[in-house]
Short mmCIF file of C-alpha atoms in Angstrom, two decimals:
data_model
loop_
_atom_site.label_atom_id
_atom_site.label_comp_id
_atom_site.label_asym_id
_atom_site.label_seq_id
_atom_site.Cartn_x
_atom_site.Cartn_y
_atom_site.Cartn_z
CA UNK A 1 -30.05 -9.71 1.19
CA UNK A 2 -33.62 -10.87 0.21
CA UNK A 3 -34.43 -10.16 -3.38
CA UNK A 4 -35.85 -6.87 -2.21
CA UNK A 5 -33.30 -5.74 -0.77
CA UNK A 6 -31.22 -6.24 -3.62
CA UNK A 7 -33.66 -4.65 -6.14
CA UNK A 8 -33.63 -1.65 -3.52
CA UNK A 9 -29.71 -1.89 -3.50
CA UNK A 10 -29.52 -1.93 -7.36
CA UNK A 11 -32.29 1.32 -6.92
CA UNK A 12 -29.95 3.45 -4.81
CA UNK A 13 -26.35 2.23 -6.68
CA UNK A 14 -28.25 4.05 -9.98
CA UNK A 15 -29.40 6.93 -8.28
CA UNK A 16 -25.99 7.13 -6.05
CA UNK A 17 -24.29 6.81 -9.75
CA UNK A 18 -26.09 9.74 -10.86
CA UNK A 19 -25.48 11.79 -7.13
CA UNK A 20 -21.54 11.56 -7.93
CA UNK A 21 -21.92 13.07 -11.60
CA UNK A 22 -23.95 15.81 -9.83
CA UNK A 23 -21.32 16.28 -7.30
CA UNK A 24 -18.51 16.15 -9.77
CA UNK A 25 -17.10 12.78 -8.47
CA UNK A 26 -15.45 10.95 -12.22
CA UNK A 27 -14.66 6.88 -11.00
CA UNK A 28 -14.26 4.31 -13.52
CA UNK A 29 -17.86 1.82 -14.13
CA UNK A 30 -18.13 -0.34 -11.60
CA UNK A 31 -19.00 -4.02 -11.15
CA UNK A 32 -20.72 -4.88 -7.82
CA UNK A 33 -21.15 -8.09 -6.38
CA UNK A 34 -22.54 -9.68 -3.22
CA UNK A 35 -20.97 -11.89 -1.44
CA UNK A 36 -21.15 -14.02 1.90
CA UNK A 37 -18.58 -12.75 5.06
CA UNK A 38 -16.47 -16.70 3.59
CA UNK A 39 -15.66 -15.12 0.15
CA UNK A 40 -15.26 -11.31 1.36
CA UNK A 41 -12.12 -12.36 4.16
CA UNK A 42 -10.74 -14.79 1.40
CA UNK A 43 -10.65 -11.36 -0.87
CA UNK A 44 -9.27 -9.52 2.18
CA UNK A 45 -6.90 -11.49 3.35
CA UNK A 46 -4.76 -11.98 -0.06
CA UNK A 47 -5.25 -8.71 -1.65
CA UNK A 48 -6.87 -9.24 -4.71
CA UNK A 49 -9.02 -12.32 -5.67
CA UNK A 50 -7.42 -14.86 -7.19
CA UNK A 51 -3.76 -14.41 -6.31
CA UNK A 52 -1.24 -17.25 -5.62
CA UNK A 53 -1.78 -19.68 -2.73
CA UNK A 54 1.04 -18.84 -0.16
CA UNK A 55 0.49 -19.97 3.80
CA UNK A 56 0.77 -16.22 4.67
CA UNK A 57 -2.13 -15.42 3.03
CA UNK A 58 -3.96 -17.85 4.69
CA UNK A 59 -2.77 -16.90 8.22
CA UNK A 60 -3.95 -13.42 7.48
CA UNK A 61 -7.54 -15.06 6.91
CA UNK A 62 -7.54 -16.79 9.61
CA UNK A 63 -6.68 -14.30 12.03
CA UNK A 64 -9.51 -11.61 10.09
CA UNK A 65 -12.22 -14.84 10.01
CA UNK A 66 -11.65 -15.26 14.08
CA UNK A 67 -11.48 -11.52 14.50
CA UNK A 68 -15.36 -11.22 12.76
CA UNK A 69 -16.39 -14.73 14.14
CA UNK A 70 -15.53 -13.18 17.52
CA UNK A 71 -17.42 -9.72 16.56
CA UNK A 72 -14.27 -7.46 16.75
CA UNK A 73 -13.70 -6.56 13.78
CA UNK A 74 -15.51 -6.68 10.22
CA UNK A 75 -14.84 -5.37 6.63
CA UNK A 76 -18.06 -4.16 4.93
CA UNK A 77 -16.85 -4.26 1.43
CA UNK A 78 -13.55 -4.96 -0.71
CA UNK A 79 -12.73 -2.49 -3.51
CA UNK A 80 -10.33 -3.50 -6.23
CA UNK A 81 -8.81 -1.10 -8.40
CA UNK A 82 -9.25 -1.77 -12.09
CA UNK A 83 -11.06 -0.05 -15.44
CA UNK A 84 -13.88 -1.30 -15.36
CA UNK A 85 -13.47 -1.51 -10.75
CA UNK A 86 -14.94 -4.50 -8.74
CA UNK A 87 -16.43 -4.24 -5.72
CA UNK A 88 -17.73 -6.84 -3.59
CA UNK A 89 -20.33 -5.84 -0.71
CA UNK A 90 -21.84 -8.71 2.48
CA UNK A 91 -24.73 -10.19 1.87
CA UNK A 92 -25.21 -10.21 5.68
CA UNK A 93 -25.09 -6.41 5.12
CA UNK A 94 -28.26 -4.40 5.60
CA UNK A 95 -30.08 -2.56 2.82
CA UNK A 96 -28.65 1.16 4.66
CA UNK A 97 -25.15 -0.03 5.12
CA UNK A 98 -24.86 -1.60 1.01
CA UNK A 99 -25.49 1.80 0.70
CA UNK A 100 -23.70 3.75 2.66
CA UNK A 101 -20.50 1.02 1.10
CA UNK A 102 -21.44 1.97 -2.44
CA UNK A 103 -20.91 5.62 -2.19
CA UNK A 104 -17.79 5.11 -0.57
CA UNK A 105 -17.12 3.06 -2.63
CA UNK A 106 -17.78 5.17 -5.52
CA UNK A 107 -16.11 7.89 -4.37
CA UNK A 108 -12.91 5.49 -3.78
CA UNK A 109 -13.05 4.47 -7.48
CA UNK A 110 -12.60 8.34 -8.50
CA UNK A 111 -9.43 8.86 -6.04
CA UNK A 112 -8.38 5.89 -8.18
CA UNK A 113 -8.85 6.94 -11.56
CA UNK A 114 -7.59 10.35 -10.82
CA UNK A 115 -4.81 10.21 -7.90
CA UNK A 116 -1.45 11.14 -9.70
CA UNK A 117 0.71 7.93 -7.26
CA UNK A 118 -2.30 5.58 -9.46
CA UNK A 119 -1.58 6.42 -12.83
CA UNK A 120 1.25 3.79 -13.67
CA UNK A 121 -0.74 0.85 -11.28
CA UNK A 122 -1.68 -2.20 -13.83
CA UNK A 123 -5.41 -1.74 -14.84
CA UNK A 124 -5.69 -4.92 -15.05
CA UNK A 125 -4.58 -6.63 -12.41
CA UNK A 126 -7.19 -8.79 -11.39
CA UNK A 127 -6.88 -11.02 -14.89
CA UNK A 128 -2.93 -10.90 -13.91
CA UNK A 129 -2.80 -12.12 -10.30
CA UNK A 130 -5.02 -15.06 -11.75
CA UNK A 131 -2.10 -15.37 -14.57
CA UNK A 132 0.37 -15.60 -11.92
CA UNK A 133 -1.64 -17.65 -9.76
CA UNK A 134 -1.52 -19.98 -12.50
CA UNK A 135 2.62 -19.58 -13.64
CA UNK A 136 3.30 -19.92 -10.37
CA UNK A 137 0.91 -23.07 -9.85
CA UNK A 138 2.95 -24.74 -13.02
CA UNK A 139 6.08 -23.93 -11.27
CA UNK A 140 5.23 -26.12 -8.14
CA UNK A 141 3.95 -29.31 -10.43
CA UNK A 142 7.59 -28.89 -12.40
CA UNK A 143 10.08 -28.50 -9.19
CA UNK A 144 7.56 -29.24 -6.57
CA UNK A 145 5.72 -27.21 -4.19
CA UNK A 146 7.51 -27.38 -0.98
CA UNK A 147 10.96 -25.74 -3.38
CA UNK A 148 8.46 -23.25 -4.40
CA UNK A 149 7.02 -22.33 -1.21
CA UNK A 150 10.54 -22.27 0.11
CA UNK A 151 11.61 -19.58 -2.72
CA UNK A 152 8.38 -17.39 -1.88
CA UNK A 153 9.35 -17.12 1.57
CA UNK A 154 12.35 -15.89 0.67
CA UNK A 155 11.02 -13.25 -2.13
CA UNK A 156 8.05 -11.94 0.63
CA UNK A 157 9.87 -11.18 3.29
CA UNK A 158 11.75 -8.22 1.46
CA UNK A 159 8.38 -7.40 -0.47
CA UNK A 160 8.29 -4.64 0.53
CA UNK A 161 11.89 -3.38 -0.58
CA UNK A 162 10.93 -1.48 -4.19
CA UNK A 163 10.86 1.64 -5.85
CA UNK A 164 8.24 3.86 -4.51
CA UNK A 165 8.80 7.02 -6.18
CA UNK A 166 6.25 8.42 -8.67
CA UNK A 167 8.70 8.28 -11.47
CA UNK A 168 9.96 5.11 -11.02
CA UNK A 169 7.23 2.42 -11.04
CA UNK A 170 7.97 1.23 -13.71
CA UNK A 171 11.33 -0.40 -14.36
CA UNK A 172 12.83 -1.75 -16.97
CA UNK A 173 14.09 -5.47 -17.28
CA UNK A 174 14.86 -4.74 -21.09
CA UNK A 175 18.72 -4.62 -19.71
CA UNK A 176 18.81 -7.74 -18.78
CA UNK A 177 21.10 -10.35 -20.11
CA UNK A 178 19.65 -12.51 -22.74
CA UNK A 179 16.30 -10.50 -22.08
CA UNK A 180 13.60 -9.81 -25.61
CA UNK A 181 12.95 -5.66 -26.24
CA UNK A 182 9.21 -6.06 -24.32
CA UNK A 183 8.42 -3.29 -26.13
CA UNK A 184 9.63 -5.27 -29.85
CA UNK A 185 7.69 -8.31 -29.22
CA UNK A 186 4.61 -7.15 -26.81
CA UNK A 187 1.80 -9.02 -28.21
CA UNK A 188 -1.10 -9.04 -26.16
CA UNK A 189 -1.78 -7.21 -22.18
CA UNK A 190 0.13 -9.59 -20.61
CA UNK A 191 3.21 -9.96 -22.02
CA UNK A 192 5.07 -7.65 -19.74
CA UNK A 193 4.19 -9.44 -17.33
CA UNK A 194 5.95 -13.25 -18.42
CA UNK A 195 9.66 -13.26 -17.89
CA UNK A 196 10.92 -14.34 -21.33
CA UNK A 197 14.79 -14.97 -21.14
CA UNK A 198 17.18 -17.38 -20.90
CA UNK A 199 19.18 -19.82 -18.27
CA UNK A 200 22.57 -17.54 -19.27
CA UNK A 201 23.95 -16.14 -15.77
CA UNK A 202 24.61 -12.69 -15.02
CA UNK A 203 27.61 -11.45 -17.00
CA UNK A 204 30.71 -10.94 -15.15
CA UNK A 205 31.92 -7.48 -13.63
CA UNK A 206 34.75 -5.58 -14.71
CA UNK A 207 37.84 -5.36 -12.34
CA UNK A 208 37.09 -2.31 -10.84
CA UNK A 209 33.26 -1.90 -11.31
CA UNK A 210 31.00 -0.24 -9.32
CA UNK A 211 27.64 -1.73 -9.10
CA UNK A 212 25.34 -0.85 -9.01
CA UNK A 213 26.86 2.82 -9.88
CA UNK A 214 24.51 4.26 -7.66
CA UNK A 215 22.59 3.03 -4.24
CA UNK A 216 19.55 1.06 -5.59
CA UNK A 217 16.36 0.70 -3.73
CA UNK A 218 14.23 -2.11 -5.68
CA UNK A 219 16.22 -4.63 -3.90
CA UNK A 220 13.67 -7.24 -5.53
CA UNK A 221 14.48 -5.90 -9.20
CA UNK A 222 17.99 -5.61 -8.69
CA UNK A 223 18.24 -9.41 -7.05
CA UNK A 224 15.78 -10.97 -10.30
CA UNK A 225 18.01 -9.08 -12.33
CA UNK A 226 21.78 -9.75 -11.27
CA UNK A 227 21.59 -13.21 -8.32
CA UNK A 228 24.28 -15.01 -10.24
CA UNK A 229 23.21 -18.05 -9.70
CA UNK A 230 19.06 -17.95 -10.04
CA UNK A 231 16.60 -20.40 -12.66
CA UNK A 232 14.93 -18.33 -14.99
CA UNK A 233 11.65 -19.63 -13.09
CA UNK A 234 12.91 -17.75 -9.48
CA UNK A 235 13.17 -14.83 -11.09
CA UNK A 236 9.61 -14.80 -12.80
CA UNK A 237 8.99 -15.71 -9.11
CA UNK A 238 10.21 -11.83 -7.93
CA UNK A 239 9.21 -10.63 -11.25
CA UNK A 240 5.73 -11.91 -10.32
CA UNK A 241 5.82 -10.38 -6.28
CA UNK A 242 7.61 -7.28 -7.16
CA UNK A 243 4.75 -6.66 -10.07
CA UNK A 244 1.94 -7.54 -7.47
CA UNK A 245 3.93 -5.51 -4.58
CA UNK A 246 3.80 -2.31 -6.86
CA UNK A 247 0.02 -2.48 -7.81
CA UNK A 248 -0.85 -2.03 -3.91
CA UNK A 249 1.91 1.15 -3.15
CA UNK A 250 -0.19 3.86 -4.15
CA UNK A 251 -2.79 2.29 -1.91
CA UNK A 252 -0.53 2.48 0.91
CA UNK A 253 1.14 5.81 0.09
CA UNK A 254 -2.15 6.92 -0.03
CA UNK A 255 -4.26 5.45 2.98
CA UNK A 256 -5.69 8.96 4.61
CA UNK A 257 -5.95 10.40 1.10
CA UNK A 258 -8.33 7.44 0.15
CA UNK A 259 -10.18 7.01 3.29
CA UNK A 260 -11.29 10.96 4.14
CA UNK A 261 -11.90 11.45 0.70
CA UNK A 262 -14.49 8.37 0.66
CA UNK A 263 -15.93 9.20 3.77
CA UNK A 264 -16.36 12.65 3.06
CA UNK A 265 -18.02 12.10 -0.16
CA UNK A 266 -20.05 9.49 1.25
CA UNK A 267 -21.35 11.17 4.14
CA UNK A 268 -22.57 13.96 1.24
CA UNK A 269 -24.26 11.13 -0.96
CA UNK A 270 -26.55 9.87 1.88
CA UNK A 271 -27.78 12.81 3.14
CA UNK A 272 -29.07 13.66 -0.47
CA UNK A 273 -30.95 10.27 -0.53
CA UNK A 274 -34.36 10.37 -0.06
CA UNK A 275 -33.85 8.02 3.06
CA UNK A 276 -36.36 6.66 5.24
CA UNK A 277 -36.47 9.04 8.83
CA UNK A 278 -34.88 5.95 11.06
CA UNK A 279 -32.17 5.69 8.36
CA UNK A 280 -30.95 9.14 8.59
CA UNK A 281 -30.28 8.39 12.26
CA UNK A 282 -29.04 4.20 11.64
CA UNK A 283 -26.83 6.37 8.78
CA UNK A 284 -25.49 9.42 11.71
CA UNK A 285 -24.50 6.39 14.28
CA UNK A 286 -22.56 4.40 11.11
CA UNK A 287 -21.06 7.42 10.16
CA UNK A 288 -19.86 8.33 13.80
CA UNK A 289 -18.63 4.43 14.27
CA UNK A 290 -16.16 4.87 10.95
CA UNK A 291 -14.80 8.11 12.07
CA UNK A 292 -14.32 7.47 15.62
CA UNK A 293 -11.04 9.02 16.52
CA UNK A 294 -8.32 6.92 18.71
CA UNK A 295 -5.43 7.78 20.64
CA UNK A 296 -3.08 5.02 20.17
CA UNK A 297 -3.19 5.27 16.45
CA UNK A 298 -4.77 7.98 13.48
CA UNK A 299 -8.30 6.87 12.25
CA UNK A 300 -7.41 7.31 8.71
CA UNK A 301 -11.31 7.63 7.74
CA UNK A 302 -11.51 10.67 10.52
CA UNK A 303 -8.40 12.38 9.71
CA UNK A 304 -8.51 12.19 6.20
CA UNK A 305 -11.90 13.49 6.18
CA UNK A 306 -11.28 16.88 8.66
CA UNK A 307 -8.58 17.82 6.40
CA UNK A 308 -10.57 17.86 3.27
CA UNK A 309 -13.10 19.55 4.96
CA UNK A 310 -10.80 22.28 6.38
CA UNK A 311 -9.28 22.49 2.55
CA UNK A 312 -12.48 23.89 1.36
CA UNK A 313 -13.29 25.72 3.69
CA UNK A 314 -9.88 27.06 4.03
CA UNK A 315 -10.11 27.98 0.46
CA UNK A 316 -14.09 28.65 0.26
CA UNK A 317 -13.75 31.25 2.71
CA UNK A 318 -9.69 32.65 3.43
CA UNK A 319 -8.61 35.29 6.14
CA UNK A 320 -8.04 38.70 5.84
CA UNK A 321 -4.42 37.39 6.74
CA UNK A 322 -4.56 34.57 3.65
CA UNK A 323 -6.65 36.71 1.80
CA UNK A 324 -3.62 39.86 1.71
CA UNK A 325 -0.47 37.51 1.38
CA UNK A 326 -1.93 34.02 -0.56
CA UNK A 327 -3.89 36.01 -3.39
CA UNK A 328 -6.37 33.41 -2.58
CA UNK A 329 -10.58 35.24 -3.48
CA UNK A 330 -11.74 32.48 -1.73
CA UNK A 331 -15.41 30.03 -3.29
CA UNK A 332 -12.42 27.98 -4.50
CA UNK A 333 -12.79 25.01 -1.78
CA UNK A 334 -14.48 22.63 -4.32
CA UNK A 335 -11.81 23.46 -7.15
CA UNK A 336 -8.90 22.78 -4.10
CA UNK A 337 -9.97 19.77 -3.22
CA UNK A 338 -9.77 17.72 -6.49
CA UNK A 339 -6.76 19.13 -6.83
CA UNK A 340 -4.98 18.29 -3.76
CA UNK A 341 -7.17 14.86 -4.92
CA UNK A 342 -5.28 14.71 -7.70
CA UNK A 343 -2.12 15.74 -6.90
CA UNK A 344 -0.84 14.39 -3.62
CA UNK A 345 -0.21 11.40 -1.24
CA UNK A 346 -0.58 11.07 2.61
CA UNK A 347 2.80 12.57 3.25
CA UNK A 348 2.09 15.66 1.10
CA UNK A 349 -1.26 15.88 2.63
CA UNK A 350 -0.08 16.21 5.81
CA UNK A 351 3.18 17.98 5.23
CA UNK A 352 0.82 20.63 3.43
CA UNK A 353 -2.67 20.82 4.94
CA UNK A 354 -2.44 20.01 8.81
CA UNK A 355 -2.24 22.99 10.39
CA UNK A 356 -2.02 23.97 14.31
CA UNK A 357 -5.89 24.21 14.81
CA UNK A 358 -5.78 21.07 13.17
CA UNK A 359 -3.56 19.09 15.53
CA UNK A 360 -5.68 20.52 18.04
CA UNK A 361 -9.29 19.87 16.89
CA UNK A 362 -7.87 16.78 16.27
CA UNK A 363 -6.42 15.90 19.53
CA UNK A 364 -3.19 14.43 17.98
CA UNK A 365 -1.15 14.84 20.51
CA UNK A 366 1.65 11.99 20.78
CA UNK A 367 0.75 9.72 23.91
CA UNK A 368 2.26 7.40 25.81
CA UNK A 369 0.94 4.43 27.67
CA UNK A 370 1.73 4.66 31.37
CA UNK A 371 0.33 2.29 33.83
CA UNK A 372 -2.67 1.69 32.15
CA UNK A 373 -3.39 5.32 30.97
CA UNK A 374 -2.52 7.27 28.05
CA UNK A 375 -0.36 9.96 28.69
CA UNK A 376 0.51 12.90 27.05
CA UNK A 377 3.89 13.39 26.06
CA UNK A 378 4.22 15.75 23.45
CA UNK A 379 1.79 18.95 22.75
CA UNK A 380 4.24 21.19 19.94
CA UNK A 381 2.07 20.13 16.85
CA UNK A 382 5.09 20.64 14.39
CA UNK A 383 6.77 18.28 16.35
CA UNK A 384 3.78 16.11 16.57
CA UNK A 385 3.01 16.45 12.62
CA UNK A 386 6.92 15.40 11.96
CA UNK A 387 6.68 12.57 14.04
CA UNK A 388 3.55 11.55 11.89
CA UNK A 389 5.27 12.10 8.90
CA UNK A 390 8.43 9.87 10.08
CA UNK A 391 6.65 7.36 11.17
CA UNK A 392 5.24 7.24 6.98
CA UNK A 393 8.91 6.57 5.69
CA UNK A 394 8.80 3.45 3.85
CA UNK A 395 5.81 2.35 4.54
CA UNK A 396 7.40 2.15 8.57
CA UNK A 397 9.33 -0.34 7.12
CA UNK A 398 13.28 0.27 7.15
CA UNK A 399 14.55 2.16 4.36
CA UNK A 400 17.27 -0.56 2.78
CA UNK A 401 19.38 0.12 -0.83
CA UNK A 402 22.16 -1.99 -2.06
CA UNK A 403 24.75 -0.33 -1.62
CA UNK A 404 27.02 -3.01 -3.67
CA UNK A 405 26.76 -5.88 -5.60
CA UNK A 406 30.22 -7.19 -5.99
CA UNK A 407 31.29 -6.30 -2.94
CA UNK A 408 35.17 -7.04 -2.23
CA UNK A 409 34.87 -8.16 -5.88
CA UNK A 410 33.48 -11.57 -4.84
CA UNK A 411 29.83 -10.51 -5.69
CA UNK A 412 29.16 -10.80 -2.19
CA UNK A 413 26.11 -8.27 -1.56
CA UNK A 414 27.19 -5.25 0.38
CA UNK A 415 23.71 -3.43 1.95
CA UNK A 416 23.08 -0.53 3.83
CA UNK A 417 20.12 0.87 6.31
CA UNK A 418 19.19 5.04 5.96
CA UNK A 419 19.07 4.81 9.60
CA UNK A 420 16.81 7.86 11.15
CA UNK A 421 16.69 7.03 14.39
CA UNK A 422 14.78 4.12 14.67
CA UNK A 423 17.18 0.47 15.16
CA UNK A 424 16.17 -2.25 13.44
CA UNK A 425 15.00 -5.75 15.25
CA UNK A 426 18.47 -7.64 14.76
CA UNK A 427 17.17 -11.07 15.07
CA UNK A 428 14.56 -9.95 12.12
CA UNK A 429 17.50 -8.81 10.04
CA UNK A 430 19.18 -12.31 10.85
CA UNK A 431 16.61 -13.99 9.65
CA UNK A 432 15.96 -11.39 6.94
CA UNK A 433 19.65 -11.56 6.13
CA UNK A 434 19.48 -15.88 5.49
CA UNK A 435 16.42 -15.30 3.24
CA UNK A 436 18.55 -13.47 1.09
CA UNK A 437 21.49 -15.33 0.78
CA UNK A 438 19.17 -17.70 -0.03
CA UNK A 439 18.31 -15.77 -2.88
CA UNK A 440 21.50 -14.08 -3.84
CA UNK A 441 23.86 -17.23 -3.00
CA UNK A 442 26.90 -15.48 -1.58
CA UNK A 443 27.03 -13.85 1.47
CA UNK A 444 25.37 -10.48 2.26
CA UNK A 445 26.47 -7.72 4.57
CA UNK A 446 24.04 -4.90 5.78
CA UNK A 447 25.46 -1.78 7.46
CA UNK A 448 22.87 -0.19 10.31
CA UNK A 449 23.12 0.88 13.87
CA UNK A 450 22.73 -1.43 16.95
CA UNK A 451 22.56 0.39 20.36
CA UNK A 452 23.89 3.51 18.97
CA UNK A 453 26.91 1.99 17.50
CA UNK A 454 27.50 1.60 13.76
CA UNK A 455 27.44 -2.23 12.93
CA UNK A 456 27.59 -4.82 9.93
CA UNK A 457 24.84 -7.52 10.56
CA UNK A 458 26.50 -10.89 8.00
CA UNK A 459 25.37 -14.06 6.95
CA UNK A 460 27.38 -16.01 5.02
CA UNK A 461 24.96 -19.47 4.30
CA UNK A 462 26.70 -20.80 7.81
CA UNK A 463 27.02 -18.13 10.56
CA UNK A 464 25.73 -15.19 11.09
CA UNK A 465 27.96 -11.69 12.01
CA UNK A 466 28.20 -8.62 13.11
CA UNK A 467 31.44 -6.18 13.27
CA UNK A 468 31.90 -2.64 13.57
CA UNK A 469 32.01 -0.57 10.90
CA UNK A 470 36.37 1.18 10.29
CA UNK A 471 36.31 4.38 9.28
#
């Protein structure tokens, strides 16, 4: 962007900020920065600027850059959930594109600030990620880069397996043997990020102890606290990866809502700006491109915005039946969408507000590719909605719990797959079990379903095994 365009975007940002206040949005303050494409795609690959290095981040960067170089995709903006928030704009965007992005970003930040699923996130994650990266770099110096990277390979193979319920976002680590109380010893904003422990291993378990008493979903935390032979630096790396994964969880839980909310408000804000006539035409083209539906997957911008618009319309102008049955007087659309923005996640959003009429309007039938043609295989709106919801369970990852951390009283790890019709990729599961063995240090078993039969997959450090589940 030219210096004149930079001044113009600064003026537009101030005007857009005033409009967000007028419209009832309430974002955190936002620090905007213009960056070149290489920096934008680095941030996109790492998720957070300054995050620890790992080859998977480099792979993601190369994929994003290749898509950009061949004109197949483009990241227009990247916004960080923080207080104040940070947003990055592409310096080779047009003035209109970056004006649109500013409006979109401010609506995202309003969502970050007010949605219930973001309230326990670390708003200082930008700084925390840099602190984490420094600690991991120190471990590379002390233990060797290859050793740390091999350990990270194992940890990242299970990074999605954390507790995602709203009430369990931050789990306590006070109960770990050798750990001082964080409440008693807290001295600074990053005190809770630092592993304060000893070289003492977890204590031996009583002979007839069921451990854990109830199945545990947070596999990362369980291993960090109870793996018998990990060194303190390894436990710390597990806690680092877990803390950063928990930061991303709300974004994964609210993708459709968040993008729909941002699209709804950027469209309304842009219509209020005093733009040249040609810019309105260009905005309409950009906006329609963002909302373009797809048969292969859900466009979260399109579906989310349409659901919010439908909620607002129905609460503003309810039908006679809705007035009688739900005592809905009308004129409450704006209040209702702000309430939904605050309380829901994608699963409840779709379950409660994706209606039969919307499924038909959005063309959300189930399709299958047959002979290079997309063929509709299911039209029932409830089946379509429920299929979409089931695909969101655990973000598409298998739901695995720790069933027993002292299986056969030999400290073996027994995991259980909550099977809901989708079988695991056995080769992938076998590789993951090998990584888990590296973390746990004892044999690892996973109860699942293979070819329709209950089966236990296992790895004992030498070979993989499978056996039928005995009744």
